[in-house]
PDB file of C-alpha atoms in Angstrom:
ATOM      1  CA  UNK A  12      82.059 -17.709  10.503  1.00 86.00           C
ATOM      2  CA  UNK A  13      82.679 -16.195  14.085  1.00 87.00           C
ATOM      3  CA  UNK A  14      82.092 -12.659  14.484  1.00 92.00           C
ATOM      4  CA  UNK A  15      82.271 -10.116  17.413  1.00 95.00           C
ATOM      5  CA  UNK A  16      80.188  -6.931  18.137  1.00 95.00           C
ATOM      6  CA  UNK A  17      81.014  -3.757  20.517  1.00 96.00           C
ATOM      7  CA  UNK A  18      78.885  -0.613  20.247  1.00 94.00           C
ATOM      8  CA  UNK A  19      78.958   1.944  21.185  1.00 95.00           C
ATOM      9  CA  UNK A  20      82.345   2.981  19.135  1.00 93.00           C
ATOM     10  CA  UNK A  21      83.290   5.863  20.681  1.00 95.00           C
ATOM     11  CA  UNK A  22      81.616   7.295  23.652  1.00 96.00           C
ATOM     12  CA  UNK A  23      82.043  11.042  25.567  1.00 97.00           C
ATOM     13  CA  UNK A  24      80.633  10.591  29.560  1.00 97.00           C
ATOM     14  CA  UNK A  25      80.444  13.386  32.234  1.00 97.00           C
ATOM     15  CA  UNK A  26      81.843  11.534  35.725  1.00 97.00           C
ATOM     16  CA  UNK A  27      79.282  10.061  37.812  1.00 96.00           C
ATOM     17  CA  UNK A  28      76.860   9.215  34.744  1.00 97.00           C
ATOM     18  CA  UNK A  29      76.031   5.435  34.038  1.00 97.00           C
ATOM     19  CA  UNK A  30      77.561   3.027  31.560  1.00 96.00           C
ATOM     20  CA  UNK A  31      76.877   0.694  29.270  1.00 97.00           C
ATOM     21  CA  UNK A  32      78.831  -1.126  26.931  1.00 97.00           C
ATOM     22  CA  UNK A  33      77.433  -4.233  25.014  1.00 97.00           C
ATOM     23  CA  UNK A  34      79.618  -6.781  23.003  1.00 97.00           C
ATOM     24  CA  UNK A  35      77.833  -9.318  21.321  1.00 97.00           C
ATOM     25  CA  UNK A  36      78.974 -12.676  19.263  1.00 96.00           C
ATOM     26  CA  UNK A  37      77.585 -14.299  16.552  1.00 95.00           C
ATOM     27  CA  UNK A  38      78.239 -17.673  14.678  1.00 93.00           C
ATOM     28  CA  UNK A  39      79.641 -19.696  17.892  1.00 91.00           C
ATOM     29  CA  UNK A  40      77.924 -21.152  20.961  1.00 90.00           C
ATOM     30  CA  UNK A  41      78.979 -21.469  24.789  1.00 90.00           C
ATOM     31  CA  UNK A  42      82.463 -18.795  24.205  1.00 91.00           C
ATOM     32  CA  UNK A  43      84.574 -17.814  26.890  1.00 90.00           C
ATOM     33  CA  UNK A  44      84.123 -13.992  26.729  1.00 93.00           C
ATOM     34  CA  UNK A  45      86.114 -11.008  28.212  1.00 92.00           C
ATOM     35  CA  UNK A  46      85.948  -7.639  28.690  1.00 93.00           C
ATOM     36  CA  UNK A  47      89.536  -5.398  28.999  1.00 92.00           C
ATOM     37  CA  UNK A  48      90.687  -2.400  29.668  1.00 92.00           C
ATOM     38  CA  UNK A  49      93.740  -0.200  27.653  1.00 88.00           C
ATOM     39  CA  UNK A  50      94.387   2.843  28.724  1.00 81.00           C
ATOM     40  CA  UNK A  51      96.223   5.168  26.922  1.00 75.00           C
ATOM     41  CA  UNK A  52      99.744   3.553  26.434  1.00 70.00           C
ATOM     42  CA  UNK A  53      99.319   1.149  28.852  1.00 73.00           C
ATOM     43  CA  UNK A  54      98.863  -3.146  28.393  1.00 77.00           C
ATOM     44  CA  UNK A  55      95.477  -4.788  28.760  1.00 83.00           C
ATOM     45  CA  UNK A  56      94.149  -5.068  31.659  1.00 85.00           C
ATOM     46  CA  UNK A  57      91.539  -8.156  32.180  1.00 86.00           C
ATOM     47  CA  UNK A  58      88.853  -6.830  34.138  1.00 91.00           C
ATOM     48  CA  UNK A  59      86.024  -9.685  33.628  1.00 91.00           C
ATOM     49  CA  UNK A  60      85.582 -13.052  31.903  1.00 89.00           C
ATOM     50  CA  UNK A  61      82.936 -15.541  32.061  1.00 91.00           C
ATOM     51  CA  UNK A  62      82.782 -19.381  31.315  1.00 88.00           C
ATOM     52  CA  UNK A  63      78.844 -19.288  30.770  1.00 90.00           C
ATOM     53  CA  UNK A  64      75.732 -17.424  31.388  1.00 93.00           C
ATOM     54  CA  UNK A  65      75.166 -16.067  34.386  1.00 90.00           C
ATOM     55  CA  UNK A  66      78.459 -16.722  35.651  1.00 90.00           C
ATOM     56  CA  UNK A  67      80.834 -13.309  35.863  1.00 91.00           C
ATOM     57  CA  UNK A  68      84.625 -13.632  37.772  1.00 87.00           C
ATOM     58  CA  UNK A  69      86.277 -10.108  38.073  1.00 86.00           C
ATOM     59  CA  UNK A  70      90.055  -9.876  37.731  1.00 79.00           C
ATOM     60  CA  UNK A  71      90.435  -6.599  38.728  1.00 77.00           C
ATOM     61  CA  UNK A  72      88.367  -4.693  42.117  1.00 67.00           C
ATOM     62  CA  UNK A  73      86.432  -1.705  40.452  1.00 79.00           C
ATOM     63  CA  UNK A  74      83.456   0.368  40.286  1.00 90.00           C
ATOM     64  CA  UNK A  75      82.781  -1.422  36.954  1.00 94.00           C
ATOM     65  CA  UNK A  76      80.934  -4.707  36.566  1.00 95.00           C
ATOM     66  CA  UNK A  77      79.554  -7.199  33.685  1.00 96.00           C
ATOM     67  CA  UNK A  78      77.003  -9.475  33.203  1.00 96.00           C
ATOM     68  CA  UNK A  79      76.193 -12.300  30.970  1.00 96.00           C
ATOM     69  CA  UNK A  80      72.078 -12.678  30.457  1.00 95.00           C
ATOM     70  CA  UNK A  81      72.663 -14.213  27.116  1.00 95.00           C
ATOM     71  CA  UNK A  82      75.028 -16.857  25.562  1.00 95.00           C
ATOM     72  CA  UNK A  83      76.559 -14.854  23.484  1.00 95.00           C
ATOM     73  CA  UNK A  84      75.983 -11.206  24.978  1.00 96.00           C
ATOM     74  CA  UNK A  85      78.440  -9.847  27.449  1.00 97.00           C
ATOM     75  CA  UNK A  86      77.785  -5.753  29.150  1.00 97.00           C
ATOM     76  CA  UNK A  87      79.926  -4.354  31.045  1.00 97.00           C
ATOM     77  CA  UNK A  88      78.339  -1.683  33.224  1.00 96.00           C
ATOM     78  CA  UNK A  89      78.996   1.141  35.563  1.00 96.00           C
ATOM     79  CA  UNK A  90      76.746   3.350  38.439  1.00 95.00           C
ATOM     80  CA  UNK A  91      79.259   6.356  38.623  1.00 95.00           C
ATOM     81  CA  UNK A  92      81.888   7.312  36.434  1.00 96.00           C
ATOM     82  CA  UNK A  93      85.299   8.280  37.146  1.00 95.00           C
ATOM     83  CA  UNK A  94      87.870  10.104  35.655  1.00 94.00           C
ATOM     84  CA  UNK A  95      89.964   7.162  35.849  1.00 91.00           C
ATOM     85  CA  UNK A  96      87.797   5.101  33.808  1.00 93.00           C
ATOM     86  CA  UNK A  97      88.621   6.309  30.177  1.00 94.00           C
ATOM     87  CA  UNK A  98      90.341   4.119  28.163  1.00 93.00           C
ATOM     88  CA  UNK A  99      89.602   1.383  24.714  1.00 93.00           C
ATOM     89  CA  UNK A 100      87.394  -1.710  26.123  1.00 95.00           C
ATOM     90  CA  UNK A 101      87.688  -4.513  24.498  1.00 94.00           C
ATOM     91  CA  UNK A 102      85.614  -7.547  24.452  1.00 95.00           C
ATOM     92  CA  UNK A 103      86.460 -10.778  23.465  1.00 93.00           C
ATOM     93  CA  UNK A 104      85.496 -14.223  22.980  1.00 92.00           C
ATOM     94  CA  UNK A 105      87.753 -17.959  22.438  1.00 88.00           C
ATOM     95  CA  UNK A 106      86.356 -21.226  22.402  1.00 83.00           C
ATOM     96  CA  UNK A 107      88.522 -24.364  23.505  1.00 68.00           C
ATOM     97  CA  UNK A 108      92.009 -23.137  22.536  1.00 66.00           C
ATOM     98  CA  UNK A 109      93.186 -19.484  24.164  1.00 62.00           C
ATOM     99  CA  UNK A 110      92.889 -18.125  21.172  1.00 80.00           C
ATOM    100  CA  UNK A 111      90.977 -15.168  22.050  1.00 86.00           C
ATOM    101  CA  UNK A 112      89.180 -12.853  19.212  1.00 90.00           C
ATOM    102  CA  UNK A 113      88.799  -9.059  19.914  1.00 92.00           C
ATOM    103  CA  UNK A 114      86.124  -6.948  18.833  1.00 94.00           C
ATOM    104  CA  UNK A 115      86.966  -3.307  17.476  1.00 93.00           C
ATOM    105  CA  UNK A 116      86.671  -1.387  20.590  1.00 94.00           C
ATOM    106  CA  UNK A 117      84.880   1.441  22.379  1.00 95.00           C
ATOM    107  CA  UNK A 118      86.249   4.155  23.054  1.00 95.00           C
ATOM    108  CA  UNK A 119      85.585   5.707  26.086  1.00 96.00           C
ATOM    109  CA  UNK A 120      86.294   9.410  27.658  1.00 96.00           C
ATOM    110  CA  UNK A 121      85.129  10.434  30.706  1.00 96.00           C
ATOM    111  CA  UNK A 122      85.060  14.417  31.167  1.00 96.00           C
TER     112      UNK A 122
ATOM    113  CA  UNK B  25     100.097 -17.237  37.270  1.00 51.00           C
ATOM    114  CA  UNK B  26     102.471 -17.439  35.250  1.00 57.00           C
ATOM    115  CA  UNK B  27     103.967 -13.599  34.263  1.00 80.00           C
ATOM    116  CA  UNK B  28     105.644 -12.979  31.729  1.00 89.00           C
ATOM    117  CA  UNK B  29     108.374 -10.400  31.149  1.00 91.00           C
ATOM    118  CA  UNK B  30     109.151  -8.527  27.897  1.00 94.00           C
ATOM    119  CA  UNK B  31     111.141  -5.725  26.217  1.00 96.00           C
ATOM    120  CA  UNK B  32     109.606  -2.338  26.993  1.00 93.00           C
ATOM    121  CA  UNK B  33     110.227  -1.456  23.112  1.00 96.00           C
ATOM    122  CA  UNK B  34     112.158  -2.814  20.034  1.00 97.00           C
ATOM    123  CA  UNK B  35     113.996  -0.342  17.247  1.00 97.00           C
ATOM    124  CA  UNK B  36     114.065  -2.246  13.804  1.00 97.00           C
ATOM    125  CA  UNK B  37     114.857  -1.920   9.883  1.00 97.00           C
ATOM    126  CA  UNK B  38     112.579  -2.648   6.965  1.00 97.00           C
ATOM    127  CA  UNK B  39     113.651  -6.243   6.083  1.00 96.00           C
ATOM    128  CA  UNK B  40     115.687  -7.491   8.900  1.00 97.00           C
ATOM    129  CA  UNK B  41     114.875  -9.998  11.121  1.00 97.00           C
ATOM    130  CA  UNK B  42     113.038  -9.025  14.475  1.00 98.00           C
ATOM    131  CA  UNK B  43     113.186 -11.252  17.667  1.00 98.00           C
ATOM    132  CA  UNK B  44     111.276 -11.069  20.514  1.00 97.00           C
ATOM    133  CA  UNK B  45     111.818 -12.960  23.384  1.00 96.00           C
ATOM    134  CA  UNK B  46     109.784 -13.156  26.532  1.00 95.00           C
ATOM    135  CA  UNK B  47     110.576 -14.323  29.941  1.00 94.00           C
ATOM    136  CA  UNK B  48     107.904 -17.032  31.869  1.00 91.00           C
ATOM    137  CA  UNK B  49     109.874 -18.720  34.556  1.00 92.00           C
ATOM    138  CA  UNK B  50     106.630 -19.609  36.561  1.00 89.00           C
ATOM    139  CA  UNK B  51     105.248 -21.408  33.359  1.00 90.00           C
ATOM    140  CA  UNK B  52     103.127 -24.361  34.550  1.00 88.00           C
ATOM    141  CA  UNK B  53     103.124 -27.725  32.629  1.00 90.00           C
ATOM    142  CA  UNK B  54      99.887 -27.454  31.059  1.00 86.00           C
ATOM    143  CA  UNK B  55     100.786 -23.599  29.719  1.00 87.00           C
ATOM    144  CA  UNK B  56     100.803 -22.463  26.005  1.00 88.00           C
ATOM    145  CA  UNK B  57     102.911 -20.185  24.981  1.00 91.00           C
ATOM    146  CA  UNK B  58     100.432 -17.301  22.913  1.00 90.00           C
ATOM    147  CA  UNK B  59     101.170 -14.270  20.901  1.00 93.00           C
ATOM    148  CA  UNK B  60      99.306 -11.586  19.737  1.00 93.00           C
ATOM    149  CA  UNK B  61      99.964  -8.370  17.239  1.00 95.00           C
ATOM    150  CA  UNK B  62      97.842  -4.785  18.080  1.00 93.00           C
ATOM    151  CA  UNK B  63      97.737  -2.079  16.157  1.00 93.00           C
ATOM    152  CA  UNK B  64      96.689   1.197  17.413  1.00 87.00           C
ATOM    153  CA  UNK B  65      92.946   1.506  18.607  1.00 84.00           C
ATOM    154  CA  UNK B  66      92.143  -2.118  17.414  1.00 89.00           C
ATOM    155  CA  UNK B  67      92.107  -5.072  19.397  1.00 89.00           C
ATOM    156  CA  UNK B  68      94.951  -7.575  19.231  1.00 91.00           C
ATOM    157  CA  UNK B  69      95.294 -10.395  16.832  1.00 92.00           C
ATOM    158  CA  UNK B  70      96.779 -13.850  16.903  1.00 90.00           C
ATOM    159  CA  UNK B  71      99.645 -14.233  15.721  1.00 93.00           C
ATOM    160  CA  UNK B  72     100.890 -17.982  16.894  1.00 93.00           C
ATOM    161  CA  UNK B  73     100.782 -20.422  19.946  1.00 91.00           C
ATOM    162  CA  UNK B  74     103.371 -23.262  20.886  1.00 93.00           C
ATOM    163  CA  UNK B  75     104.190 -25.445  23.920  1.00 93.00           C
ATOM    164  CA  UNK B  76     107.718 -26.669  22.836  1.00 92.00           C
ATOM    165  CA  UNK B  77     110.696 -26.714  20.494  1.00 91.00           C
ATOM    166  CA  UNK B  78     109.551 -24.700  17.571  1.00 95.00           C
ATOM    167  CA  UNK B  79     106.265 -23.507  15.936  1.00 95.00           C
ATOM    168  CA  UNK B  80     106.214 -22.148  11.808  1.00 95.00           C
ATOM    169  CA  UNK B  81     103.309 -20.453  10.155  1.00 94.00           C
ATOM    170  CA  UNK B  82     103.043 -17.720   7.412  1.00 93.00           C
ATOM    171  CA  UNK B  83     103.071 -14.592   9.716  1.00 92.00           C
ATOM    172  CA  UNK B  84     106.338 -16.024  12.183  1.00 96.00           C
ATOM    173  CA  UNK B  85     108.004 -18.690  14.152  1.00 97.00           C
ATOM    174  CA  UNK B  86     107.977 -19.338  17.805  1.00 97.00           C
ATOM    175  CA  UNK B  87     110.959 -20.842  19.297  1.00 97.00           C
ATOM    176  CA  UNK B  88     110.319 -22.371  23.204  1.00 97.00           C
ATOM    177  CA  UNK B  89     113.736 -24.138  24.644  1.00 96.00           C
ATOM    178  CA  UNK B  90     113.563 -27.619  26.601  1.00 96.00           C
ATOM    179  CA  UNK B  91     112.828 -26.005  29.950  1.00 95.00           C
ATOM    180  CA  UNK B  92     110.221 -23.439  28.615  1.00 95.00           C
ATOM    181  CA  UNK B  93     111.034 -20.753  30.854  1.00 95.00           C
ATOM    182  CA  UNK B  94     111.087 -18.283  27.849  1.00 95.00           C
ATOM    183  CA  UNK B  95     110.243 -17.733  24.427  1.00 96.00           C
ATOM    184  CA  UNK B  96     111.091 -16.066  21.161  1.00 97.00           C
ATOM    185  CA  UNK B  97     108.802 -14.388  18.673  1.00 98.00           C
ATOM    186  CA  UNK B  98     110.598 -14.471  15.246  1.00 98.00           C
ATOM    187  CA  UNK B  99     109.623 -11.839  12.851  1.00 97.00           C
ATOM    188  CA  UNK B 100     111.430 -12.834   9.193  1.00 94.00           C
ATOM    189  CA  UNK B 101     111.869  -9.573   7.224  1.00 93.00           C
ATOM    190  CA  UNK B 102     109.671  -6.893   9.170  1.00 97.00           C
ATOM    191  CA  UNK B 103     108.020  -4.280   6.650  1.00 96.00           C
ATOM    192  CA  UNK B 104     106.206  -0.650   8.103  1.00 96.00           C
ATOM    193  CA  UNK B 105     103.465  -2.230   8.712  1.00 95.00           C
ATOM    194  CA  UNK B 106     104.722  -4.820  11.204  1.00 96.00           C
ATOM    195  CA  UNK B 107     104.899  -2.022  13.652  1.00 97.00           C
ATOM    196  CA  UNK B 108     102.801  -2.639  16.420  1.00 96.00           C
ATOM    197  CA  UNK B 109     103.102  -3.735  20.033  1.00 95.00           C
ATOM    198  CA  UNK B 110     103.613  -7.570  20.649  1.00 96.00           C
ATOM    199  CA  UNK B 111     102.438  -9.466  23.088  1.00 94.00           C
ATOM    200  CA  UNK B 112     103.102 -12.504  24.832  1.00 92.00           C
ATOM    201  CA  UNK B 113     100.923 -14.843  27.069  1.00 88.00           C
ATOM    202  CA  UNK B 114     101.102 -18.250  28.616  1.00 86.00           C
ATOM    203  CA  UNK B 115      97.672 -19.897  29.876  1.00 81.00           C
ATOM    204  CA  UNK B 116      96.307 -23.125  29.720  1.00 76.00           C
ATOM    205  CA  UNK B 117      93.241 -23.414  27.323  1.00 68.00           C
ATOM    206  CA  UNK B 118      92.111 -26.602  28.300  1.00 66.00           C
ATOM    207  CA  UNK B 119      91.824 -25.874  31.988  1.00 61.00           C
ATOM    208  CA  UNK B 120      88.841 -24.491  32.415  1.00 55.00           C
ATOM    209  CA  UNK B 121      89.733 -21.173  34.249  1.00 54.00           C
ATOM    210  CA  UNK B 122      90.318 -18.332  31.727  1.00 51.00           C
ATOM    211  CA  UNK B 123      91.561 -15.781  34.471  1.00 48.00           C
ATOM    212  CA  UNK B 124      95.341 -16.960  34.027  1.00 50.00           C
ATOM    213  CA  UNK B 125      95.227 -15.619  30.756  1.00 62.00           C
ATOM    214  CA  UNK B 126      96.991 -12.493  31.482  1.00 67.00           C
ATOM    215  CA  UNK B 127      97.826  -9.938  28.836  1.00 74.00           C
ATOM    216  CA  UNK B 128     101.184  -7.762  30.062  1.00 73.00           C
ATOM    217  CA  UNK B 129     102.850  -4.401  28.407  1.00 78.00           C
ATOM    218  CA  UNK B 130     103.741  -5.951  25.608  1.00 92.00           C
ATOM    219  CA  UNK B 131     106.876  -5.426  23.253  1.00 96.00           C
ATOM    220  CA  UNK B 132     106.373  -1.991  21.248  1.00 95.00           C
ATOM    221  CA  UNK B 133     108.024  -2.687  17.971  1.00 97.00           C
ATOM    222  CA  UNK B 134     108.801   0.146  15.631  1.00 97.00           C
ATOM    223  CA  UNK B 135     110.180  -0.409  11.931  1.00 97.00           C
ATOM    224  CA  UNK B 136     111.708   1.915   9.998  1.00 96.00           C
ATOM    225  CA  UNK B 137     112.700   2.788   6.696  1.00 95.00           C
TER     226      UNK B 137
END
């Protein structure tokens, strides 16, 4: 069976320190995978998705980015911090159908 | 893209019948109609997908009208725990371009006693 990975779970940032988030899937080859955004009471917001290694489309103009230099590994990244940037990330991963599968989260706070 | 529009929020009682309905009048012909269930700080879940008439499994139904400008997410007897904000998304999976598949507010549903 399919599973999805996110650590860290929970994570407490100063502004203007780098991130790194890592979401990894197991049991599956060649996924569609995502990273998204919630902040507090808000929708998700797509910020990245890519279609295969290597390849990286942002949704969403940002000081954030992602990368893909594995099949089934997906980071999401930042230089600098903001305030702005707290919120649950979510990574997830679908195959043929958009059915997508969510991992459980980080969640991030940026002081 | 094809947006979608949805109730803000949704009031309901333990064992009535919720519906749902979500607006997609840009819905291209090669769309599916998605939705998913989140609960607080997890991520959301699948809950069923359709492209016309109607669409049955354990969890709901889906109801999608000839011209498939909207939809409705049927809920039969809602317990507690079906509280949790709904979503609704139309995309085509076969297409190749996973961008479309946009996530909006979302329908907060709350159950009570």
């Amino acid at each position: 069976s399919q599973t999805i990975h996110q650590w860290p779970a929970t994570l407490v940032q100063p502004v203007g320190s780098p991130l790194s988030l890592e979401c990894t899937v197991e049991g599956t080859s060649n996924p569609n995978l995502y990273w998204y955004r919630q902040a507090a009471g808000r929708g998700l917001q797509l910020l990245f998705y890519s279609v295969g290694i290597g390849q990286i489309s942002s949704e969403v103009p940002q000081n954030l980015s992602a990368s893909r230099p594995q099949d089934r590994q997906f980071i999401l990244s930042s230089k600098k911090l903001l305030l702005s940037d707290s919120g649950f990330y979510l990574c997830a991963w679908s195959a043929l159908s958009n059915e997508q599968f969510f991992g459980p989260g980080t969640r991030l706070t940026v002081l | 893209l094809a947006k979608t529009t949805q109730p803000i929020s949704m009031d309901s009682y333990e064992g009535q019948e919720v519906n749902i309905t979500c607006s997609h009048n840009n819905i291209a012909t090669n769309d599916y109609i998605t939705w998913y269930q989140q609960f607080p700080s997890q991520g959301p879940r699948f809950i069923i997908q359709g492209y016309k008439t109607k669409v049955t499994n354990e969890v709901a139904s889906l109801f999608i009208p000839a011209d498939r400008k909207s939809s409705t997410l049927s809920l039969p007897r809602v317990s507690l725990s079906d509280t949790a904000v709904y979503y609704c998304l139309v995309g085509d999976p076969y297409g190749g371009s996973q961008g479309n598949l946009i996530f909006g507010k979302g329908t907060k549903l709350s159950v009570k006693p």
